[in-house]
XYZ file of C-alpha atoms in Angstrom:
421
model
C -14.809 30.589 -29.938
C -13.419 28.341 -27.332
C -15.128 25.456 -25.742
C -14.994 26.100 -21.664
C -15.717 23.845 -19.184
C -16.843 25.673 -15.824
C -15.268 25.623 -12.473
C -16.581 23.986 -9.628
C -17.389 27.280 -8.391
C -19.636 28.693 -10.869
C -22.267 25.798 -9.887
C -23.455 25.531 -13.472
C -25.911 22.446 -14.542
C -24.450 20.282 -17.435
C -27.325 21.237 -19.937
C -26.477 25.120 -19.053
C -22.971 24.520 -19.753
C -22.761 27.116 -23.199
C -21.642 24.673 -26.362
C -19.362 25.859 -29.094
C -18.358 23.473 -31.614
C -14.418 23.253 -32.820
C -13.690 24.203 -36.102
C -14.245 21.903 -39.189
C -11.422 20.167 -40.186
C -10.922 19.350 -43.660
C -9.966 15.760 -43.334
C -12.395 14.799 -40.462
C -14.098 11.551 -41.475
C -17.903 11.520 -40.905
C -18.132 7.673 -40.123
C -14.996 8.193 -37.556
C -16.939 11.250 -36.275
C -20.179 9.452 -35.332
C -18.137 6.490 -34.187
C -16.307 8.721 -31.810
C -19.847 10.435 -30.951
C -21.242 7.149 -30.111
C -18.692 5.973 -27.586
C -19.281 8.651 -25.456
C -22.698 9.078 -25.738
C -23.363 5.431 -26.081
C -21.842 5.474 -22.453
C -24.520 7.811 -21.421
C -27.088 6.078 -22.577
C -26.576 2.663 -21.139
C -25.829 4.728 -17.608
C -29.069 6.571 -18.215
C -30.824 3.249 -19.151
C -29.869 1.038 -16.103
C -29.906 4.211 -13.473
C -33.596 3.491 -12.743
C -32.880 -0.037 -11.705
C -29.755 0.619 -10.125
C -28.959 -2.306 -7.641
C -32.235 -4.631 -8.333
C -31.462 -8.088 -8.491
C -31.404 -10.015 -11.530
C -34.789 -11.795 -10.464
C -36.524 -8.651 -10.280
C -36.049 -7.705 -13.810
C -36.819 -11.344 -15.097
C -40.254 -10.152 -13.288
C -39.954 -6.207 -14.538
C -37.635 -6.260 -17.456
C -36.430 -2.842 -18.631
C -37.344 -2.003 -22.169
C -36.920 1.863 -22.197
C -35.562 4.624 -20.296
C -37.511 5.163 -17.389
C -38.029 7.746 -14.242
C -38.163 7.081 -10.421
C -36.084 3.805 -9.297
C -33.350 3.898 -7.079
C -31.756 7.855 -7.133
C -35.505 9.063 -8.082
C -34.262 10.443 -11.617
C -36.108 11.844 -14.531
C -36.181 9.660 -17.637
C -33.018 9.990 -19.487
C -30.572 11.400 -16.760
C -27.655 9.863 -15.796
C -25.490 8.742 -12.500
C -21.909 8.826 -11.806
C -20.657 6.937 -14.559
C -21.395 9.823 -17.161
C -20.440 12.496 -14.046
C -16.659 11.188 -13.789
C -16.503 10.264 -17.873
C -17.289 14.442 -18.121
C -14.903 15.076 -15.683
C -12.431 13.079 -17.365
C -13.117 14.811 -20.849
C -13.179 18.213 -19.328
C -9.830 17.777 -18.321
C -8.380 16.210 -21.438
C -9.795 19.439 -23.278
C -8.671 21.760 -20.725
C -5.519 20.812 -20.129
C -4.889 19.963 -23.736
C -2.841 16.493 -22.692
C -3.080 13.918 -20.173
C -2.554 15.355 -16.406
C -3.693 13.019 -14.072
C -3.700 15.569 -11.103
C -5.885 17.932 -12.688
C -8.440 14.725 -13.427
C -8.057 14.252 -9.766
C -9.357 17.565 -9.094
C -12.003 17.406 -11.232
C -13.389 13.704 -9.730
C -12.666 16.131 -6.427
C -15.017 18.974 -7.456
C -18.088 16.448 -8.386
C -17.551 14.360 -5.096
C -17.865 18.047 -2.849
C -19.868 20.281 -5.099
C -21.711 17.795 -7.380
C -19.467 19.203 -10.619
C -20.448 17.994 -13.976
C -23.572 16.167 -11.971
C -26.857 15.926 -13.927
C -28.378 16.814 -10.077
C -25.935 19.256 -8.967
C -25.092 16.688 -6.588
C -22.798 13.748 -5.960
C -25.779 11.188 -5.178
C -24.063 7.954 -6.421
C -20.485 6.670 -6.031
C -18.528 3.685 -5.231
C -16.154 3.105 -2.593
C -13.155 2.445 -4.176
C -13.449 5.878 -5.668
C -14.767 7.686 -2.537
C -11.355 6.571 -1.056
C -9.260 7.460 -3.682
C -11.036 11.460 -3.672
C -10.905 11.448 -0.002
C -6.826 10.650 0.233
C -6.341 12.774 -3.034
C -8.019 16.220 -0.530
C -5.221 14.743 2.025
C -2.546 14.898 0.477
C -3.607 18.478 -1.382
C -4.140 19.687 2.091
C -0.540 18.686 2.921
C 0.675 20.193 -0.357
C -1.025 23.382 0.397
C 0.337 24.192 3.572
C 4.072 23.054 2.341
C 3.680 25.883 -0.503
C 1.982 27.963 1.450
C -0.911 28.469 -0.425
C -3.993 30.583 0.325
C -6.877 27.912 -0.604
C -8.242 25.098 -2.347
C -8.542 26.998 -5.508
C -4.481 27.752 -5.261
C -3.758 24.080 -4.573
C -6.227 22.678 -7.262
C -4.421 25.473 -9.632
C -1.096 23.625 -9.238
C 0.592 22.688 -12.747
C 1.422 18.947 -13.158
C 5.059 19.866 -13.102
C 4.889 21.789 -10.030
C 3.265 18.897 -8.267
C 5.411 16.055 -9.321
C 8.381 18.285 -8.486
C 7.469 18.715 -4.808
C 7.210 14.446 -5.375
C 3.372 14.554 -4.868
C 2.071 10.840 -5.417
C -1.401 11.286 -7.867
C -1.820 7.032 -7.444
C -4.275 7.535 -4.436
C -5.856 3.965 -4.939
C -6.400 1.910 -1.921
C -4.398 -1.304 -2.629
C -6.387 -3.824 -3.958
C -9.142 -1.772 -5.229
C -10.741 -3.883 -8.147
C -13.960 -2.051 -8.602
C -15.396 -1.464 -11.771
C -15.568 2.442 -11.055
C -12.521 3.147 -13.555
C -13.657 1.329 -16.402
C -17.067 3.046 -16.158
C -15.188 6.465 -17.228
C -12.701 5.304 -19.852
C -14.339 6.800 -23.130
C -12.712 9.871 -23.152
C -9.008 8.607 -23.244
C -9.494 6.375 -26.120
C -11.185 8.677 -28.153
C -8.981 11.656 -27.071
C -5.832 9.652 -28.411
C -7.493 7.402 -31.099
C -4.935 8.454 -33.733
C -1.760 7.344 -31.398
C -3.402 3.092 -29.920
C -0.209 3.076 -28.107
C -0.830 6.146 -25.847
C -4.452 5.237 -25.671
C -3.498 2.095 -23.962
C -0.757 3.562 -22.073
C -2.771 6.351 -20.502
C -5.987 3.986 -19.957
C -3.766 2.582 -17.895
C -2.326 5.243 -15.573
C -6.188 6.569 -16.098
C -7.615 3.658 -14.218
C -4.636 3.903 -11.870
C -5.631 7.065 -9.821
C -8.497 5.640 -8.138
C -8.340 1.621 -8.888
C -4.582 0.263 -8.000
C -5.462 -3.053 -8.828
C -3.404 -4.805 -11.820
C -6.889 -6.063 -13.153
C -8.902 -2.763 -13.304
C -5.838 -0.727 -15.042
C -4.894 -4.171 -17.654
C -9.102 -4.187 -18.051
C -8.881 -0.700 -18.754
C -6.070 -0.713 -21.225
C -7.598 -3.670 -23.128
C -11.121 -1.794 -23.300
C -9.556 1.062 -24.525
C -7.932 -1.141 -27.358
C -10.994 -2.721 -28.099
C -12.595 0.972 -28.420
C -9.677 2.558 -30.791
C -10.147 -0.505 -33.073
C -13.893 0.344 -33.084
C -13.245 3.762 -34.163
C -11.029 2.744 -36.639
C -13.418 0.344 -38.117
C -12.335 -2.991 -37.541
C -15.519 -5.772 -37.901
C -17.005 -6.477 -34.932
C -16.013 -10.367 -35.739
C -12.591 -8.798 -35.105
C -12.965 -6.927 -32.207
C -14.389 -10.083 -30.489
C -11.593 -12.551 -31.642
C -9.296 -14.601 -29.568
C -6.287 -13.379 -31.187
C -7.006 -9.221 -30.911
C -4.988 -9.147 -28.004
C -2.293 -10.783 -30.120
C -2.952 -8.855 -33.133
C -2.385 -5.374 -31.216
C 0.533 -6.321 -29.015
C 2.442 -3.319 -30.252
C -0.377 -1.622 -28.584
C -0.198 -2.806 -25.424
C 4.160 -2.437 -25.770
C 5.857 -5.066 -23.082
C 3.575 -4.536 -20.821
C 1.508 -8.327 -20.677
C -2.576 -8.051 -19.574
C -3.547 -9.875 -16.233
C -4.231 -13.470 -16.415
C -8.091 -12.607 -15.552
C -8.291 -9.712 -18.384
C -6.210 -12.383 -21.007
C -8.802 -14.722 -20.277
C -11.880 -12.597 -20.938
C -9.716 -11.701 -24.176
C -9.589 -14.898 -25.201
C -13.586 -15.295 -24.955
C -14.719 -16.390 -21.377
C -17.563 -13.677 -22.064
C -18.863 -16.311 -25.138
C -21.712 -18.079 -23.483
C -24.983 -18.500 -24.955
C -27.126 -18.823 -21.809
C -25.771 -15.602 -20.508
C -26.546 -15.145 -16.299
C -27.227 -18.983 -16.573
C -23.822 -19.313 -17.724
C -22.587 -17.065 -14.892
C -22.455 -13.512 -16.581
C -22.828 -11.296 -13.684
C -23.135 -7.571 -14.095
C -21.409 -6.736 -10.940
C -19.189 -3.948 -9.516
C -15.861 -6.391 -9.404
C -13.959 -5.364 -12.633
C -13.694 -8.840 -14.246
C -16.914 -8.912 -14.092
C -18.143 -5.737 -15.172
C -16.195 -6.511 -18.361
C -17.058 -10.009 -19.378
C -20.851 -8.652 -18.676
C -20.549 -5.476 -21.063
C -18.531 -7.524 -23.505
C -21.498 -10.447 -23.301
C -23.964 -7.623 -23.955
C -22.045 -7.147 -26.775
C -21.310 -10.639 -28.550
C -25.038 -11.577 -27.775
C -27.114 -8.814 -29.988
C -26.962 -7.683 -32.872
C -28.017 -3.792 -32.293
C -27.108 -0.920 -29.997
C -30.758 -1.342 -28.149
C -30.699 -5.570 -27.878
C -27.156 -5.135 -26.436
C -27.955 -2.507 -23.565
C -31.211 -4.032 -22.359
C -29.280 -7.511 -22.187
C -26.677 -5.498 -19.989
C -29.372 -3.579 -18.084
C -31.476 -7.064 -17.466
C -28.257 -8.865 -16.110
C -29.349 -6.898 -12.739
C -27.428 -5.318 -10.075
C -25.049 -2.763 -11.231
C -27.684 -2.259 -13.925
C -26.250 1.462 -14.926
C -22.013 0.668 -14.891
C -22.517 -2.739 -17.211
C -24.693 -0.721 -19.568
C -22.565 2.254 -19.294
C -19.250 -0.103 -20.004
C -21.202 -1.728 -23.069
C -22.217 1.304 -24.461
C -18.536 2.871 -24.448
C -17.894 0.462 -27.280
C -21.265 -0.669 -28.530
C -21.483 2.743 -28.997
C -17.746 3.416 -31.086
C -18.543 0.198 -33.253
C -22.401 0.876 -34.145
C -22.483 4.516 -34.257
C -24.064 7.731 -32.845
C -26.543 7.027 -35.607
C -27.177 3.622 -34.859
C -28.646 4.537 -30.914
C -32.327 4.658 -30.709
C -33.742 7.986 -31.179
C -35.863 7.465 -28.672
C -33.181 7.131 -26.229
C -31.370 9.922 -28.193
C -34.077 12.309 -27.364
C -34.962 11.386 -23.557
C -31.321 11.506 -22.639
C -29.970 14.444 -20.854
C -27.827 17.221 -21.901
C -27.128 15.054 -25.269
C -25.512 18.476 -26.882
C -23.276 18.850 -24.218
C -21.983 15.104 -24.930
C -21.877 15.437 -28.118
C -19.591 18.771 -28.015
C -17.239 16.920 -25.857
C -17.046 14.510 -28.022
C -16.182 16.674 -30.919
C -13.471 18.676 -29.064
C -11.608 15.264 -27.528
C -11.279 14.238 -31.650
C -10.206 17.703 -32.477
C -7.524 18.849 -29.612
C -6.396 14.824 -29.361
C -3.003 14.093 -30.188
C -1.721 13.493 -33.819
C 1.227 13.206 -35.990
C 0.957 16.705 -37.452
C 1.193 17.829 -33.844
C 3.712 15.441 -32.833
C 6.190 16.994 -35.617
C 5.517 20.299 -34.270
C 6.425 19.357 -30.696
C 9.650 17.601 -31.815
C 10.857 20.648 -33.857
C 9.812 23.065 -30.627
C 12.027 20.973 -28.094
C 14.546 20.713 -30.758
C 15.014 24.338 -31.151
C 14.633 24.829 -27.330
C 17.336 22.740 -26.769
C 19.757 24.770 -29.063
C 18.765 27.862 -28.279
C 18.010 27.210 -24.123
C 14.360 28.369 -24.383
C 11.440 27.271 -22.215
C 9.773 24.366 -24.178
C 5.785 24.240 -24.035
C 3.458 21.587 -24.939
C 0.071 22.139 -25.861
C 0.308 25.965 -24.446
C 1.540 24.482 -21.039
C 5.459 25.331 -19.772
C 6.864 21.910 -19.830
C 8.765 22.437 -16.719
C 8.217 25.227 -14.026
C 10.062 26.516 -11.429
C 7.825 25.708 -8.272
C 7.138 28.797 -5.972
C 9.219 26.481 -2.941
C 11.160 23.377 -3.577
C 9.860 20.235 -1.807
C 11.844 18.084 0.881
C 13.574 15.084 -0.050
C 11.166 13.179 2.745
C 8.016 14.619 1.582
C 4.699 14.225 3.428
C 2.144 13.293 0.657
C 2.154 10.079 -0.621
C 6.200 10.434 -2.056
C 6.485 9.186 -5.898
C 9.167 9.491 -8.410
C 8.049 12.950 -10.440
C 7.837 11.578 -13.849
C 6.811 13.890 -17.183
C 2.718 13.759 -18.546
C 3.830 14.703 -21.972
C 2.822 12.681 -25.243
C 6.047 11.479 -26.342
């Protein structure tokens, strides 16, 4: 049985989403496996954490520090429920399953369906997001709505239908960013890429990256976002946290990162800016700009020696309580383990089998060499016997139902191919 994600239309609650498990695997590695489980739900549980205190300043929790999961606060949540963060990570994942690959306009349609019909929303509804990313959505409908009437398309659900190849043929521009936008709203959601292509660092980067891109043009949210998702591959491999947190990972992985160099903000929070003992004293700030988001989740981090110590150090920074402790737990959660998160926590938090089910299917349908093989010997044999090609059950080029103008009206980009070469 098939793992299914539902449409926006259905109006289906996270925890009634109906969870199937992919098949076992012979080689699956149970210490990868609850690695990979607690990146994902490690982000959860930091978002959950901090959502109660969402926005109070760092003197209010010196007064009222947080020390559990709690109800109430800012959005008025239940204990254990989470915000945005989680929301957009789901939507992220759901894609990456769906679509069996990385198709950024298809993410965009998702982050589209839980900004107008609160999809993948532990309320139902969109209650929390930040600006940056309300921008990017509301250019993204634009541009559809221009794309639609050039095809001549019925609807929304026609245009949000649209293959990847049919929209970059018509020259449709998926980088809907505002320039400049440096928030830490990209970062917040990055879990499911690395863990999705674990097995291939390069592509993990790459597409963490383009990922971040979408909604955050800035060069320091995407280079923050490809060296997070570094950092969080080398967790799930195994490497020692002493590693991880090294001055010279950045130089130890360049292959990872290909010639691509980080931004001089992100190299310097490589290099250990985050390393300092008195913490907000110091100036660690757990705000929404993205340098600072990560040097905060990455003090968390460094400064404990647990799961639980390192999220209530990033929830008692203050301010974007919930996005610092959801950024921590991303890789907190992908070094320590699933097993290693609180039970407590583990048991408050909401729609926990859901998580862990996407979890499971990211490691299963992500990329690998086995599959790699198999691609190269199906566009091998297309190409000598001039048969459509398809990757990961998609065509890997369609004819579009109209060809698009040479001046086109959307945002115009060079049509490039999503596929994981």
């Amino acid at each position: 049985m098939d793992f299914r994600f539902p449409s926006a239309r259905e109006n289906r609650l996270p925890h009634r989403i109906p969870i199937a498990w992919p098949p076992q695997v012979e080689f699956n590695d149970s210490v990868i496996d609850d690695r990979i489980d607690g990146s994902l739900v490690g982000l959860a549980v930091g978002d959950a954490l901090g959502a109660s205190v969402e926005f109070r300043p760092r003197q209010y929790l010196v007064e009222h520090p947080v020390r559990d999961m709690m109800s109430g606060g800012t959005w008025g949540l239940q204990a254990g429920q989470w915000t945005d963060d989680t929301s957009m990570a789901l939507c992220l994942a759901s894609s990456l399953i769906t679509q069996r690959s990385f198709n950024p306009y298809d993410q965009l349609v998702r982050y589209k369906w839980w900004y107008r019909y609160g999809y993948l929303s532990s309320t139902g509804k969109c209650f929390d997001i930040g600006n940056a990313t309300r921008t990017a959505i509301e250019e993204f409908t634009r541009r559809q709505e221009q794309l639609k009437d050039f095809l001549n398309l019925w609807n929304e659900e026609d245009v949000d239908r649209l293959s990847i190849q049919d929209v970059l043929s018509n020259q449709f521009n998926v980088y809907c960013s505002k320039e400049g936008a440096a928030g830490n709203g990209a970062l917040m959601r990055l879990a499911p890429v690395p863990i999705f292509f674990y097995r291939r660092p390069a592509l993990a980067v790459r597409h963490a990256g383009e990922s971040a891109r979408l909604t955050h043009s800035d060069d320091a949210a995407v280079d923050a976002c490809r060296y997070y998702a570094a950092l969080i591959v080398a967790a799930i491999h195994g490497e020692s946290k002493e590693d991880l947190l090294s001055p010279q990972f950045y130089n130890n992985h360049r292959e990872w990162f290909n010639s691509k160099p980080l931004h001089r903000e992100i190299v310097r929070i490589a290099q250990g800016s985050f390393k300092k003992r008195g913490g907000y004293k110091d100036g660690i700030r757990g705000k929404g700009h993205v340098v600072l988001a990560l040097e905060a989740a990455l003090w968390a981090f460094w400064s404990s020696n647990s799961f639980e110590q390192g999220a209530l150090n990033a929830v008692n920074l203050g301010d974007d309580t919930d996005t610092t402790a959801a950024i921590y737990g991303q890789l907190a959660g992908a070094h320590y383990g699933y097993r290693a998160i609180p039970p407590k926590w583990l048991n408050q938090l909401y729609a926990t089998q859901l998580l862990l089910c996407t979890a499971a299917w990211l490691q299963y349908l992500g990329p690998s060499e086995e599959r790699r093989n198999h691609q190269t010997r199906q566009i091998a044999s297309a190409q000598s016997n001039k048969t459509p090609v398809y990757i990961h059950d998609e065509p890997y080029r369609k004819k579009t139902r109209k060809q698009g103008r040479k001046n086109c009206l959307w945002g115009c980009t060079k049509a490039s191919k999503y596929v994981e070469d």
